[in-house]
Amino acid sequence: VLNLLQTHHTVDIQESSMGAFVKAIDSVENAGGYFWLYSVNDSAGKVAADKYLTSDGDVVEWHYRSIGE
């Protein structure tokens, strides 16, 4: 999902041992308890954005929300 995002947006990431963590999309940065989270086919991502491989027909959405939402 990260490669798809980077194709159409400016993305700031932080690498970790678990994978890439999205810090900002198009200059909208994680702040105040809100973070960029993704979903695929209405299911929340369970792995780092650079680890999820999409399939044809998948619908990927990025959400700016608090983790508790």
PDB file of C-alpha atoms in Angstrom:
ATOM      1  CA  VAL A   1       0.000   0.000   0.000  1.00  0.00           C
ATOM      2  CA  LEU A   2       2.928   2.350   0.557  1.00  0.00           C
ATOM      3  CA  ASN A   3       4.051   2.199  -3.073  1.00  0.00           C
ATOM      4  CA  LEU A   4       0.539   3.089  -4.257  1.00  0.00           C
ATOM      5  CA  LEU A   5       0.396   6.029  -1.861  1.00  0.00           C
ATOM      6  CA  GLN A   6       3.798   7.325  -2.954  1.00  0.00           C
ATOM      7  CA  THR A   7       2.709   7.188  -6.606  1.00  0.00           C
ATOM      8  CA  HIS A   8       0.102   9.913  -6.059  1.00  0.00           C
ATOM      9  CA  HIS A   9       1.169  11.798  -2.918  1.00  0.00           C
ATOM     10  CA  THR A  10       4.150  13.258  -1.111  1.00  0.00           C
ATOM     11  CA  VAL A  11       4.826  10.901   1.788  1.00  0.00           C
ATOM     12  CA  ASP A  12       7.133  11.271   4.787  1.00  0.00           C
ATOM     13  CA  ILE A  13       8.016   7.961   6.436  1.00  0.00           C
ATOM     14  CA  GLN A  14      10.056   6.677   9.334  1.00  0.00           C
ATOM     15  CA  GLU A  15      11.736   3.292   8.980  1.00  0.00           C
ATOM     16  CA  SER A  16      11.660   0.850  11.899  1.00  0.00           C
ATOM     17  CA  SER A  17      12.439  -2.819  12.414  1.00  0.00           C
ATOM     18  CA  MET A  18       8.727  -3.508  11.821  1.00  0.00           C
ATOM     19  CA  GLY A  19       8.585  -1.576   8.538  1.00  0.00           C
ATOM     20  CA  ALA A  20       7.699   1.901   7.298  1.00  0.00           C
ATOM     21  CA  PHE A  21       5.603   4.193   9.508  1.00  0.00           C
ATOM     22  CA  VAL A  22       3.797   6.986   7.622  1.00  0.00           C
ATOM     23  CA  LYS A  23       4.499  10.295   9.386  1.00  0.00           C
ATOM     24  CA  ALA A  24       2.865  12.676   6.885  1.00  0.00           C
ATOM     25  CA  ILE A  25       0.878  12.675   3.662  1.00  0.00           C
ATOM     26  CA  ASP A  26       0.939  15.834   1.524  1.00  0.00           C
ATOM     27  CA  SER A  27       2.381  17.795   4.482  1.00  0.00           C
ATOM     28  CA  VAL A  28      -0.394  16.706   6.883  1.00  0.00           C
ATOM     29  CA  GLU A  29       1.641  15.346   9.780  1.00  0.00           C
ATOM     30  CA  ASN A  30       0.748  13.016  12.633  1.00  0.00           C
ATOM     31  CA  ALA A  31      -0.059  15.300  15.570  1.00  0.00           C
ATOM     32  CA  GLY A  32      -2.257  15.648  18.638  1.00  0.00           C
ATOM     33  CA  GLY A  33      -2.880  11.918  18.916  1.00  0.00           C
ATOM     34  CA  TYR A  34      -3.906  11.600  15.257  1.00  0.00           C
ATOM     35  CA  PHE A  35      -2.078   9.313  12.866  1.00  0.00           C
ATOM     36  CA  TRP A  36      -2.262   8.113   9.268  1.00  0.00           C
ATOM     37  CA  LEU A  37      -3.752   4.604   9.170  1.00  0.00           C
ATOM     38  CA  TYR A  38      -4.730   2.541   6.155  1.00  0.00           C
ATOM     39  CA  SER A  39      -7.420   0.014   5.372  1.00  0.00           C
ATOM     40  CA  VAL A  40      -7.785  -2.453   2.514  1.00  0.00           C
ATOM     41  CA  ASN A  41     -11.264  -3.576   1.520  1.00  0.00           C
ATOM     42  CA  ASP A  42     -12.665  -1.994   4.724  1.00  0.00           C
ATOM     43  CA  SER A  43     -10.265  -3.945   6.977  1.00  0.00           C
ATOM     44  CA  ALA A  44      -7.675  -2.093   9.045  1.00  0.00           C
ATOM     45  CA  GLY A  45      -4.072  -2.765   8.085  1.00  0.00           C
ATOM     46  CA  LYS A  46      -2.373  -5.185  10.456  1.00  0.00           C
ATOM     47  CA  VAL A  47       1.195  -4.760   9.129  1.00  0.00           C
ATOM     48  CA  ALA A  48       3.400  -1.806   8.201  1.00  0.00           C
ATOM     49  CA  ALA A  49       2.365  -0.036   5.005  1.00  0.00           C
ATOM     50  CA  ASP A  50       5.435  -1.242   3.111  1.00  0.00           C
ATOM     51  CA  LYS A  51       4.714  -4.873   4.055  1.00  0.00           C
ATOM     52  CA  TYR A  52       1.138  -5.112   2.718  1.00  0.00           C
ATOM     53  CA  LEU A  53       0.968  -6.333  -0.869  1.00  0.00           C
ATOM     54  CA  THR A  54      -2.223  -5.455  -2.695  1.00  0.00           C
ATOM     55  CA  SER A  55      -4.097  -7.566  -5.215  1.00  0.00           C
ATOM     56  CA  ASP A  56      -6.065  -6.492  -8.278  1.00  0.00           C
ATOM     57  CA  GLY A  57      -9.398  -5.053  -7.191  1.00  0.00           C
ATOM     58  CA  ASP A  58      -8.303  -4.102  -3.665  1.00  0.00           C
ATOM     59  CA  VAL A  59      -9.660  -0.791  -2.376  1.00  0.00           C
ATOM     60  CA  VAL A  60      -7.049   1.051  -0.293  1.00  0.00           C
ATOM     61  CA  GLU A  61      -8.048   3.996   1.893  1.00  0.00           C
ATOM     62  CA  TRP A  62      -5.941   6.207   4.146  1.00  0.00           C
ATOM     63  CA  HIS A  63      -7.530   7.702   7.264  1.00  0.00           C
ATOM     64  CA  TYR A  64      -6.278  10.494   9.537  1.00  0.00           C
ATOM     65  CA  ARG A  65      -7.638   9.553  12.948  1.00  0.00           C
ATOM     66  CA  SER A  66      -6.795   8.747  16.514  1.00  0.00           C
ATOM     67  CA  ILE A  67      -5.875   5.136  17.134  1.00  0.00           C
ATOM     68  CA  GLY A  68      -8.861   4.731  19.466  1.00  0.00           C
ATOM     69  CA  GLU A  69     -11.407   5.551  16.733  1.00  0.00           C
TER      70      GLU A  69
END
